[in-house]
Amino acid sequence: MIADLKPYSQYKDSGLQWLGPIPKHWGQRRMKFLFSERIQKGFPKEPLLAATQNKGVVRKEDYGSRTVTATKDFHLLKLVESGDFVISLRSFEGGIELAHCRGIISPAYTILTPMREAMQGYYKSFFKSSDFIRSLTLYVTGIREGQNIDYEKLSRAYLPLPPEEEQISIGRFLAWANGRLERAIRAKRKVIALLNEQKQAIIHRAVTRGLDPNVPLKPSGIPWLGDIPKHWEVRRAKQVCCAIVDCKNRTPTMVEGGEYIVVRTTNIRHGRFNPKGSFTTNRQNFEIWTQRGAPRLGDVFFTREAPVGEACLVPDQNNFCMGQRMMYFRPNTAVMNPEFLLRSIYGPIVRRYIEIEVNGSTVGHLRLGQVTAIPLLWCPIEEQQKIVDYVTSATAPLDTTIFRLEQEIELLREYRTRLVADVVTGKLDVREAAARLPDEVAAEIAEDEPYDTDEIESSDDEVAA
C-alpha cells in the first residue's frame, strides 16, 4: 500500500523555503489562528507531567526516575489537558509534544490547544516531522544549553492546512504505517536483546572466573558474587587507574562546524561509541574544558547519569571533550588492560554495585566518590589480555549480527522519518490508501504504544520554575 503512493496532481508555492510546494487545494494559516495558548494555573493536586521526545507528555510517575521535581510551588505550574500540544525547552531538537493525559507542567513551557480547524491526528505527526523540526531553528533564541523557542515569533509562522477530512485521512494513514514499522523495529530489538544477553553471559563468565575451568577458587568476600579464582583480587577503580576525570558542571558551548567533538551520554551504549547526537565546539572551549586533561586513546568513557554505567573505549581521535554527566578512566596499563576494564564495567560485580548505589536516587546517578570506589576483579595483566582476546573472538559473531540488525532498524527509522515528512507536507497523497484501511485497524492503532526512537529524552523538568 505504501509503495503505491503518488504525488498530488497539482501544487502551488507555499512561499516557505522549508516547506516548498504544497497541494493546490491546501490552505495556510498562522499558528496563532490554529492553536490557542492555554495559561491556567492553580491546580496543585493534578499529577505532575514530564515532556519527553519519544513518548510525548506523560505522567512523571510513569516516565520513571529520570527527571526531578524542581519546585514545590505546584500552584504555579501550568495546566495541561489531554490532547494539548506542549512546546518544551527541547522542542527545537525533537518537535512539539502531544499530551496524553491531564496534569501540570513547568510554567516555562507553552501549552497549545487545537482550535476547530486543526485536527490532532494530523498535527501530531506534522509537529514531529523532520521538515518542521528544522524550521524551528528560525525561532530559537539563546545558546546550546539555554536555547528555547520564541513562541511569539513562532505563533506568527504559517502552517499548512489541509481540508478537515484530509487531515483525518493523513492522521489515520500515518498511525497505521507507524504501527507497522514500529512492530518491525520492535521485533528486531527483541532479537538484539537476546543476542546481548548471550554476549553478557560470555563476558560475565570470563571476567569473574577466567578461562581455566579447573582453577582453584576462594571466597570473593562479596556475598552476591560468590567464589573467584584464588590468585585474583578485588580492587577499586582508583587503585587501577592513573586518573578518573569528571566533566565540569556545564556543557561546552556548541559551535557549528567546530573542530572538537563534545561527547554526550547518548553517544555511548553497550560498550560502543556512536557519534550521533554529539555536537562540536571550538579550540577556545576545548582548552577551557580539558584543563584537567583531554580524553585520549586508551582511556575509557563512563556515564555517571542519564543513564548511569554505560562505557566505551575512547576512539582513536584527539579532538574529544566531555559534556555533562560524562567521565573517563585512564587505566594504569602496567596493571589494567583498558579493554579488560571496559568488559569488567559490564560484568556482574560492577552492574550490581551500580544497582545498589543508585537505589533510591532521584535521577539515578553516581557521585565522583562512588565512581572511584567501583569494585573490579583484578588478575595478572597477561591473563587479562588472554581473557580480552577470548571474549573478542567469542562475541564477534554476535556483534556482527547485532550490527546488521541495528543497521536495519536505522533504515526503517529513516524510511519512517521521510514517509511522515512527505505525507504531512503534501508530497504524497494518502487519501485513497487511508480510505482502504479497515475499521478494525483504527482500534489497533489507538492501542499501539508510542513508537520507538533513539532521540534524547528530554529532562526539562529539572529546570526550576
Tab-separated table of C-alpha atoms in Angstrom:
chain	number	residue	atom	x	y	z
A	1	MET	CA	0.000	0.000	0.000
A	2	ILE	CA	2.813	2.423	0.903
A	3	ALA	CA	4.662	1.626	-2.312
A	4	ASP	CA	1.612	2.688	-4.359
A	5	LEU	CA	1.512	6.243	-3.007
A	6	LYS	CA	1.783	9.017	-5.589
A	7	PRO	CA	2.071	12.820	-5.521
A	8	TYR	CA	-0.964	15.110	-5.851
A	9	SER	CA	-1.916	16.219	-9.343
A	10	GLN	CA	-1.453	19.958	-8.794
A	11	TYR	CA	0.779	22.050	-6.498
A	12	LYS	CA	1.348	25.674	-5.596
A	13	ASP	CA	4.212	27.548	-3.989
A	14	SER	CA	3.804	27.779	-0.210
A	15	GLY	CA	6.113	30.781	-0.001
A	16	LEU	CA	8.074	28.977	2.744
A	17	GLN	CA	11.552	27.753	1.886
A	18	TRP	CA	11.490	24.911	4.420
A	19	LEU	CA	8.061	23.695	3.234
A	20	GLY	CA	8.285	24.070	-0.541
A	21	PRO	CA	5.286	23.402	-2.829
A	22	ILE	CA	2.033	22.183	-1.261
A	23	PRO	CA	-1.096	20.688	-2.877
A	24	LYS	CA	-3.067	23.360	-4.697
A	25	HIS	CA	-6.244	22.859	-2.628
A	26	TRP	CA	-4.452	23.107	0.742
A	27	GLY	CA	-4.693	26.301	2.741
A	28	GLN	CA	-2.255	28.025	5.091
A	29	ARG	CA	-2.831	29.670	8.476
A	30	ARG	CA	-0.682	31.368	11.045
A	31	MET	CA	-0.143	29.115	14.047
A	32	LYS	CA	-1.955	31.514	16.404
A	33	PHE	CA	-5.149	31.048	14.355
A	34	LEU	CA	-4.943	27.244	14.601
A	35	PHE	CA	-3.903	26.903	18.247
A	36	SER	CA	-4.829	28.947	21.295
A	37	GLU	CA	-2.392	29.305	24.175
A	38	ARG	CA	-3.544	27.786	27.463
A	39	ILE	CA	-2.324	29.677	30.530
A	40	GLN	CA	-4.119	28.158	33.502
A	41	LYS	CA	-2.533	27.811	36.925
A	42	GLY	CA	-3.694	26.932	40.387
A	43	PHE	CA	-4.214	23.157	40.058
A	44	PRO	CA	-1.692	21.818	42.612
A	45	LYS	CA	-3.485	18.487	43.062
A	46	GLU	CA	-3.191	17.451	39.424
A	47	PRO	CA	-0.468	14.881	38.585
A	48	LEU	CA	2.955	16.151	37.527
A	49	LEU	CA	3.787	15.679	33.852
A	50	ALA	CA	7.097	15.195	32.027
A	51	ALA	CA	7.822	16.289	28.454
A	52	THR	CA	9.723	13.575	26.577
A	53	GLN	CA	10.808	13.296	22.972
A	54	ASN	CA	9.792	9.680	22.473
A	55	LYS	CA	6.592	9.326	24.493
A	56	GLY	CA	5.117	12.805	24.307
A	57	VAL	CA	3.858	14.435	27.504
A	58	VAL	CA	3.194	11.757	30.112
A	59	ARG	CA	2.774	11.431	33.858
A	60	LYS	CA	6.088	11.848	35.620
A	61	GLU	CA	5.403	8.737	37.715
A	62	ASP	CA	5.018	6.686	34.515
A	63	TYR	CA	8.168	8.146	32.997
A	64	GLY	CA	10.361	6.772	35.786
A	65	SER	CA	13.107	8.381	37.839
A	66	ARG	CA	14.954	10.199	35.053
A	67	THR	CA	13.599	13.627	35.941
A	68	VAL	CA	13.494	15.523	39.185
A	69	THR	CA	10.821	17.707	40.732
A	70	ALA	CA	12.338	21.165	40.649
A	71	THR	CA	9.724	23.119	42.586
A	72	LYS	CA	7.182	22.584	45.341
A	73	ASP	CA	5.070	25.588	44.289
A	74	PHE	CA	2.713	23.358	42.353
A	75	HIS	CA	0.037	26.059	42.146
A	76	LEU	CA	2.408	27.956	39.804
A	77	LEU	CA	2.608	25.108	37.305
A	78	LYS	CA	0.569	25.238	34.102
A	79	LEU	CA	-2.447	23.029	33.483
A	80	VAL	CA	-2.267	20.656	30.506
A	81	GLU	CA	-5.325	18.885	29.140
A	82	SER	CA	-5.163	15.608	27.210
A	83	GLY	CA	-4.838	16.480	23.529
A	84	ASP	CA	-2.934	19.727	24.116
A	85	PHE	CA	0.442	20.308	22.499
A	86	VAL	CA	3.429	21.357	24.607
A	87	ILE	CA	6.432	23.391	23.472
A	88	SER	CA	9.182	22.323	25.872
A	89	LEU	CA	12.753	23.507	26.346
A	90	ARG	CA	13.922	20.761	23.973
A	91	SER	CA	11.310	21.186	21.261
A	92	PHE	CA	13.907	22.677	18.931
A	93	GLU	CA	15.534	19.212	18.937
A	94	GLY	CA	12.519	16.936	18.744
A	95	GLY	CA	9.432	18.914	17.815
A	96	ILE	CA	6.274	19.802	19.725
A	97	GLU	CA	4.905	17.090	22.014
A	98	LEU	CA	1.319	15.827	22.348
A	99	ALA	CA	-0.096	15.460	25.855
A	100	HIS	CA	-1.619	12.037	26.540
A	101	CYS	CA	-3.182	12.952	29.888
A	102	ARG	CA	-4.264	15.848	32.095
A	103	GLY	CA	-1.817	17.280	34.598
A	104	ILE	CA	0.517	20.172	35.429
A	105	ILE	CA	3.901	21.072	33.999
A	106	SER	CA	6.635	23.710	34.201
A	107	PRO	CA	5.482	27.310	33.616
A	108	ALA	CA	8.497	27.669	31.296
A	109	TYR	CA	6.555	25.675	28.692
A	110	THR	CA	3.984	26.899	26.180
A	111	ILE	CA	0.698	24.966	26.120
A	112	LEU	CA	-1.305	24.967	22.884
A	113	THR	CA	-4.909	23.854	22.415
A	114	PRO	CA	-6.046	22.947	18.876
A	115	MET	CA	-8.878	25.080	17.505
A	116	ARG	CA	-11.685	23.708	15.351
A	117	GLU	CA	-9.750	23.626	12.067
A	118	ALA	CA	-6.689	21.835	13.489
A	119	MET	CA	-7.101	18.046	13.675
A	120	GLN	CA	-4.975	16.421	16.373
A	121	GLY	CA	-4.079	13.343	14.291
A	122	TYR	CA	-2.554	15.436	11.502
A	123	TYR	CA	-0.670	17.982	13.591
A	124	LYS	CA	0.629	15.294	15.951
A	125	SER	CA	2.662	13.942	13.021
A	126	PHE	CA	3.340	17.341	11.462
A	127	PHE	CA	4.894	18.735	14.670
A	128	LYS	CA	7.265	15.729	14.814
A	129	SER	CA	8.190	15.795	11.132
A	130	SER	CA	11.800	16.438	10.173
A	131	ASP	CA	10.970	19.418	7.943
A	132	PHE	CA	9.045	21.215	10.691
A	133	ILE	CA	11.724	20.493	13.310
A	134	ARG	CA	14.368	22.003	11.033
A	135	SER	CA	12.168	25.071	10.578
A	136	LEU	CA	12.155	25.640	14.349
A	137	THR	CA	15.740	26.893	14.127
A	138	LEU	CA	14.206	30.089	12.733
A	139	TYR	CA	12.511	30.729	16.085
A	140	VAL	CA	15.216	29.657	18.565
A	141	THR	CA	16.902	32.070	20.953
A	142	GLY	CA	19.894	31.529	23.251
A	143	ILE	CA	22.938	29.259	23.019
A	144	ARG	CA	23.207	25.486	23.281
A	145	GLU	CA	22.130	24.701	26.865
A	146	GLY	CA	19.995	27.845	27.110
A	147	GLN	CA	18.208	27.546	23.791
A	148	ASN	CA	14.473	27.992	23.751
A	149	ILE	CA	11.745	28.657	21.203
A	150	ASP	CA	10.381	32.185	20.980
A	151	TYR	CA	6.662	31.406	20.791
A	152	GLU	CA	5.712	34.976	19.967
A	153	LYS	CA	7.651	34.618	16.699
A	154	LEU	CA	6.518	31.034	16.116
A	155	SER	CA	2.862	31.973	16.595
A	156	ARG	CA	3.108	34.186	13.512
A	157	ALA	CA	4.545	31.385	11.367
A	158	TYR	CA	2.406	29.929	8.585
A	159	LEU	CA	1.492	26.227	8.747
A	160	PRO	CA	-0.112	24.085	6.025
A	161	LEU	CA	-3.834	23.477	6.490
A	162	PRO	CA	-5.283	20.542	4.538
A	163	PRO	CA	-9.098	20.208	4.426
A	164	GLU	CA	-10.536	18.689	7.598
A	165	GLU	CA	-11.380	15.287	6.054
A	166	GLU	CA	-7.915	15.103	4.543
A	167	GLN	CA	-6.280	15.861	7.882
A	168	ILE	CA	-8.211	12.937	9.332
A	169	SER	CA	-7.121	10.671	6.451
A	170	ILE	CA	-3.475	11.649	6.884
A	171	GLY	CA	-3.577	11.043	10.630
A	172	ARG	CA	-5.249	7.667	10.151
A	173	PHE	CA	-2.810	6.528	7.473
A	174	LEU	CA	0.314	7.585	9.383
A	175	ALA	CA	-0.912	5.912	12.565
A	176	TRP	CA	-1.336	2.684	10.589
A	177	ALA	CA	2.044	3.000	8.835
A	178	ASN	CA	3.870	3.890	12.068
A	179	GLY	CA	2.269	0.896	13.756
A	180	ARG	CA	3.505	-1.493	11.079
A	181	LEU	CA	7.017	-0.045	11.052
A	182	GLU	CA	7.201	0.041	14.831
A	183	ARG	CA	6.232	-3.615	15.120
A	184	ALA	CA	9.054	-4.498	12.709
A	185	ILE	CA	11.529	-2.400	14.706
A	186	ARG	CA	10.352	-3.884	17.990
A	187	ALA	CA	10.815	-7.430	16.696
A	188	LYS	CA	14.402	-6.666	15.678
A	189	ARG	CA	15.106	-5.026	19.035
A	190	LYS	CA	13.910	-8.145	20.829
A	191	VAL	CA	16.388	-10.225	18.833
A	192	ILE	CA	19.144	-7.735	19.685
A	193	ALA	CA	18.240	-8.002	23.374
A	194	LEU	CA	18.551	-11.791	23.243
A	195	LEU	CA	21.904	-11.564	21.466
A	196	ASN	CA	23.139	-9.062	24.058
A	197	GLU	CA	22.105	-11.478	26.800
A	198	GLN	CA	24.220	-14.175	25.154
A	199	LYS	CA	27.092	-11.725	24.860
A	200	GLN	CA	26.801	-10.694	28.512
A	201	ALA	CA	26.800	-14.321	29.637
A	202	ILE	CA	30.130	-14.848	27.865
A	203	ILE	CA	31.596	-11.669	29.362
A	204	HIS	CA	30.284	-12.386	32.865
A	205	ARG	CA	31.831	-15.824	32.955
A	206	ALA	CA	35.179	-14.645	31.626
A	207	VAL	CA	35.629	-11.627	33.910
A	208	THR	CA	34.565	-13.452	37.084
A	209	ARG	CA	36.113	-16.917	36.639
A	210	GLY	CA	38.729	-16.571	33.884
A	211	LEU	CA	39.327	-19.168	31.185
A	212	ASP	CA	40.600	-22.137	33.213
A	213	PRO	CA	37.619	-24.242	34.385
A	214	ASN	CA	39.868	-26.094	36.881
A	215	VAL	CA	41.401	-23.055	38.575
A	216	PRO	CA	41.327	-23.171	42.420
A	217	LEU	CA	38.742	-20.816	43.883
A	218	LYS	CA	38.389	-18.725	47.025
A	219	PRO	CA	35.554	-16.676	48.530
A	220	SER	CA	35.402	-13.216	46.979
A	221	GLY	CA	34.191	-11.581	50.173
A	222	ILE	CA	31.212	-10.246	48.229
A	223	PRO	CA	28.109	-12.279	49.203
A	224	TRP	CA	26.256	-11.917	45.917
A	225	LEU	CA	29.345	-12.679	43.800
A	226	GLY	CA	30.476	-15.988	45.270
A	227	ASP	CA	33.876	-17.549	44.597
A	228	ILE	CA	36.615	-16.170	42.354
A	229	PRO	CA	39.940	-17.641	41.172
A	230	LYS	CA	42.367	-17.984	44.076
A	231	HIS	CA	45.007	-15.673	42.577
A	232	TRP	CA	42.521	-12.897	41.694
A	233	GLU	CA	41.831	-9.812	43.838
A	234	VAL	CA	39.040	-7.293	44.327
A	235	ARG	CA	40.342	-3.769	43.714
A	236	ARG	CA	38.754	-0.344	43.476
A	237	ALA	CA	38.744	1.679	40.261
A	238	LYS	CA	41.030	4.302	41.809
A	239	GLN	CA	43.619	1.570	42.514
A	240	VAL	CA	43.980	0.533	38.863
A	241	CYS	CA	43.682	3.957	37.208
A	242	CYS	CA	46.158	6.787	36.859
A	243	ALA	CA	43.266	9.246	36.681
A	244	ILE	CA	39.477	9.357	36.860
A	245	VAL	CA	38.302	12.639	35.355
A	246	ASP	CA	34.832	14.109	35.734
A	247	CYS	CA	33.297	16.728	33.455
A	248	LYS	CA	32.566	20.143	34.914
A	249	ASN	CA	29.004	21.089	35.736
A	250	ARG	CA	28.205	22.810	32.445
A	251	THR	CA	28.467	21.606	28.874
A	252	PRO	CA	30.823	23.342	26.408
A	253	THR	CA	29.173	25.812	24.063
A	254	MET	CA	28.075	24.418	20.705
A	255	VAL	CA	29.926	25.906	17.743
A	256	GLU	CA	28.613	24.975	14.309
A	257	GLY	CA	31.398	23.413	12.250
A	258	GLY	CA	33.756	23.319	15.229
A	259	GLU	CA	36.763	21.022	15.108
A	260	TYR	CA	36.302	19.461	18.565
A	261	ILE	CA	33.628	16.898	19.440
A	262	VAL	CA	31.655	17.179	22.682
A	263	VAL	CA	30.831	13.676	23.923
A	264	ARG	CA	27.371	13.249	25.469
A	265	THR	CA	25.906	10.314	27.358
A	266	THR	CA	23.699	9.474	24.390
A	267	ASN	CA	26.838	8.665	22.347
A	268	ILE	CA	27.673	5.627	24.470
A	269	ARG	CA	25.655	2.414	24.594
A	270	HIS	CA	26.518	-1.253	25.148
A	271	GLY	CA	30.276	-0.708	25.074
A	272	ARG	CA	30.320	1.225	21.786
A	273	PHE	CA	30.695	4.856	20.737
A	274	ASN	CA	28.176	6.347	18.307
A	275	PRO	CA	28.809	9.960	17.218
A	276	LYS	CA	25.086	10.543	16.569
A	277	GLY	CA	23.796	13.163	18.993
A	278	SER	CA	27.143	14.835	19.717
A	279	PHE	CA	27.961	18.391	18.711
A	280	THR	CA	31.086	20.408	18.048
A	281	THR	CA	32.908	23.251	19.768
A	282	ASN	CA	35.973	25.375	19.054
A	283	ARG	CA	39.562	25.352	20.318
A	284	GLN	CA	38.912	28.012	22.965
A	285	ASN	CA	36.129	25.973	24.566
A	286	PHE	CA	38.118	22.770	24.130
A	287	GLU	CA	41.082	24.195	26.059
A	288	ILE	CA	38.855	25.524	28.832
A	289	TRP	CA	37.021	22.240	29.243
A	290	THR	CA	40.088	19.989	29.111
A	291	GLN	CA	42.257	21.730	31.685
A	292	ARG	CA	42.241	18.522	33.729
A	293	GLY	CA	43.214	16.504	30.683
A	294	ALA	CA	41.513	15.622	27.428
A	295	PRO	CA	40.396	12.009	26.868
A	296	ARG	CA	42.757	10.047	24.641
A	297	LEU	CA	43.257	6.624	23.104
A	298	GLY	CA	43.481	4.016	25.861
A	299	ASP	CA	41.002	5.809	28.140
A	300	VAL	CA	37.506	4.525	28.873
A	301	PHE	CA	34.479	6.824	28.706
A	302	PHE	CA	31.939	6.342	31.521
A	303	THR	CA	28.475	7.843	32.062
A	304	ARG	CA	27.568	8.647	35.627
A	305	GLU	CA	23.983	9.644	34.803
A	306	ALA	CA	21.329	9.553	32.064
A	307	PRO	CA	21.890	6.596	32.022
A	308	VAL	CA	24.422	5.567	34.639
A	309	GLY	CA	27.086	2.943	33.902
A	310	GLU	CA	27.463	2.985	30.117
A	311	ALA	CA	31.074	2.827	28.901
A	312	CYS	CA	33.254	2.501	25.816
A	313	LEU	CA	36.864	2.831	24.742
A	314	VAL	CA	37.840	6.334	23.618
A	315	PRO	CA	38.115	6.259	19.805
A	316	ASP	CA	41.449	6.916	18.128
A	317	GLN	CA	40.976	10.690	17.906
A	318	ASN	CA	42.460	13.611	19.808
A	319	ASN	CA	39.596	16.079	19.483
A	320	PHE	CA	37.192	14.962	22.231
A	321	CYS	CA	35.958	16.860	25.272
A	322	MET	CA	33.190	15.759	27.596
A	323	GLY	CA	29.681	17.058	28.086
A	324	GLN	CA	27.603	16.914	31.248
A	325	ARG	CA	27.453	13.651	33.234
A	326	MET	CA	30.491	12.274	31.392
A	327	MET	CA	33.711	10.893	32.876
A	328	TYR	CA	36.703	8.952	31.701
A	329	PHE	CA	39.007	6.401	33.304
A	330	ARG	CA	42.719	6.391	32.454
A	331	PRO	CA	43.858	2.888	33.435
A	332	ASN	CA	47.379	2.210	34.644
A	333	THR	CA	48.368	-0.071	31.775
A	334	ALA	CA	51.002	-1.783	33.908
A	335	VAL	CA	48.220	-3.378	35.947
A	336	MET	CA	44.990	-2.913	33.974
A	337	ASN	CA	44.228	-3.584	30.324
A	338	PRO	CA	41.816	-0.858	29.065
A	339	GLU	CA	39.571	-3.370	27.282
A	340	PHE	CA	39.546	-5.655	30.327
A	341	LEU	CA	38.430	-2.628	32.355
A	342	LEU	CA	35.654	-1.981	29.827
A	343	ARG	CA	34.497	-5.620	29.920
A	344	SER	CA	34.589	-5.536	33.724
A	345	ILE	CA	32.345	-2.467	33.821
A	346	TYR	CA	29.693	-4.581	32.072
A	347	GLY	CA	30.405	-7.546	34.345
A	348	PRO	CA	28.147	-8.596	37.246
A	349	ILE	CA	30.190	-7.078	40.071
A	350	VAL	CA	30.020	-3.536	38.655
A	351	ARG	CA	26.405	-3.894	37.485
A	352	ARG	CA	25.332	-4.966	40.965
A	353	TYR	CA	27.384	-2.203	42.620
A	354	ILE	CA	25.704	0.442	40.437
A	355	GLU	CA	22.283	-1.014	41.164
A	356	ILE	CA	22.914	-0.782	44.910
A	357	GLU	CA	24.442	2.703	44.854
A	358	VAL	CA	21.760	4.373	42.728
A	359	ASN	CA	18.874	2.695	44.563
A	360	GLY	CA	16.725	5.486	45.951
A	361	SER	CA	18.483	8.156	43.887
A	362	THR	CA	16.031	10.678	42.428
A	363	VAL	CA	17.624	10.747	38.984
A	364	GLY	CA	19.829	7.628	39.096
A	365	HIS	CA	23.407	8.908	39.192
A	366	LEU	CA	26.786	8.204	40.775
A	367	ARG	CA	28.876	10.804	42.571
A	368	LEU	CA	32.600	11.019	41.864
A	369	GLY	CA	33.459	9.224	45.104
A	370	GLN	CA	31.130	6.360	44.217
A	371	VAL	CA	32.740	6.038	40.782
A	372	THR	CA	36.291	5.927	42.122
A	373	ALA	CA	35.175	3.223	44.573
A	374	ILE	CA	33.742	0.918	41.882
A	375	PRO	CA	34.879	-2.637	42.717
A	376	LEU	CA	36.712	-4.532	39.963
A	377	LEU	CA	38.077	-8.051	39.775
A	378	TRP	CA	41.794	-7.973	39.033
A	379	CYS	CA	44.091	-10.651	37.657
A	380	PRO	CA	47.641	-10.513	36.201
A	381	ILE	CA	47.950	-8.341	33.104
A	382	GLU	CA	48.933	-11.290	30.872
A	383	GLU	CA	45.759	-13.149	31.895
A	384	GLN	CA	43.682	-10.040	31.273
A	385	GLN	CA	44.903	-9.977	27.666
A	386	LYS	CA	44.020	-13.636	27.151
A	387	ILE	CA	40.519	-13.006	28.519
A	388	VAL	CA	40.101	-9.965	26.252
A	389	ASP	CA	41.199	-11.994	23.208
A	390	TYR	CA	38.807	-14.820	24.082
A	391	VAL	CA	35.825	-12.519	24.672
A	392	THR	CA	36.509	-10.628	21.436
A	393	SER	CA	36.627	-13.864	19.457
A	394	ALA	CA	33.614	-15.466	21.168
A	395	THR	CA	31.367	-12.427	20.808
A	396	ALA	CA	32.415	-11.406	17.263
A	397	PRO	CA	29.595	-13.361	15.515
A	398	LEU	CA	27.067	-11.866	17.937
A	399	ASP	CA	28.415	-8.354	17.345
A	400	THR	CA	28.173	-8.837	13.587
A	401	THR	CA	24.523	-9.887	13.805
A	402	ILE	CA	23.685	-7.087	16.262
A	403	PHE	CA	25.318	-4.523	13.972
A	404	ARG	CA	23.338	-5.802	10.962
A	405	LEU	CA	20.047	-5.628	12.879
A	406	GLU	CA	20.848	-2.136	14.135
A	407	GLN	CA	21.535	-1.026	10.585
A	408	GLU	CA	18.179	-2.458	9.509
A	409	ILE	CA	16.446	-0.596	12.338
A	410	GLU	CA	18.183	2.633	11.342
A	411	LEU	CA	16.995	2.192	7.757
A	412	LEU	CA	13.433	1.612	8.948
A	413	ARG	CA	13.617	4.746	11.079
A	414	GLU	CA	14.981	6.802	8.205
A	415	TYR	CA	12.225	5.473	5.971
A	416	ARG	CA	9.582	6.343	8.566
A	417	THR	CA	11.004	9.846	9.035
A	418	ARG	CA	10.921	10.502	5.290
A	419	LEU	CA	7.446	8.972	4.910
A	420	VAL	CA	5.969	11.177	7.645
A	421	ALA	CA	7.630	14.307	6.232
A	422	ASP	CA	6.419	13.567	2.700
A	423	VAL	CA	2.841	12.857	3.780
A	424	VAL	CA	2.293	15.790	6.166
A	425	THR	CA	3.789	18.295	3.705
A	426	GLY	CA	1.734	17.017	0.784
A	427	LYS	CA	4.476	15.322	-1.222
A	428	LEU	CA	2.427	12.091	-1.220
A	429	ASP	CA	-1.340	11.658	-1.475
A	430	VAL	CA	-2.681	9.119	1.054
A	431	ARG	CA	-6.417	9.786	0.773
A	432	GLU	CA	-7.195	6.675	-1.237
A	433	ALA	CA	-4.896	4.477	0.852
A	434	ALA	CA	-6.480	5.712	4.097
A	435	ALA	CA	-9.958	5.007	2.743
A	436	ARG	CA	-8.986	1.373	2.117
A	437	LEU	CA	-7.907	0.765	5.732
A	438	PRO	CA	-10.434	-1.497	7.525
A	439	ASP	CA	-12.258	-0.112	10.565
A	440	GLU	CA	-10.635	-2.615	12.934
A	441	VAL	CA	-7.234	-1.122	12.101
A	442	ALA	CA	-8.240	2.109	13.828
A	443	ALA	CA	-8.871	0.249	17.087
A	444	GLU	CA	-5.460	-1.453	16.864
A	445	ILE	CA	-3.797	1.891	16.169
A	446	ALA	CA	-5.397	3.526	19.199
A	447	GLU	CA	-3.946	0.847	21.489
A	448	ASP	CA	-0.450	0.921	19.998
A	449	GLU	CA	2.393	2.339	22.098
A	450	PRO	CA	4.319	5.466	21.067
A	451	TYR	CA	6.900	4.449	18.520
A	452	ASP	CA	10.495	3.812	19.437
A	453	THR	CA	13.246	6.327	18.790
A	454	ASP	CA	16.843	6.979	19.746
A	455	GLU	CA	16.294	10.659	20.286
A	456	ILE	CA	17.476	12.027	23.599
A	457	GLU	CA	14.747	12.011	26.177
A	458	SER	CA	14.080	15.475	27.495
A	459	SER	CA	14.831	16.218	31.136
A	460	ASP	CA	13.270	19.642	31.034
A	461	ASP	CA	11.544	19.190	34.370
A	462	GLU	CA	14.927	19.635	36.038
A	463	VAL	CA	14.625	23.348	35.208
A	464	ALA	CA	13.370	25.233	38.247
A	465	ALA	CA	10.108	27.049	37.867
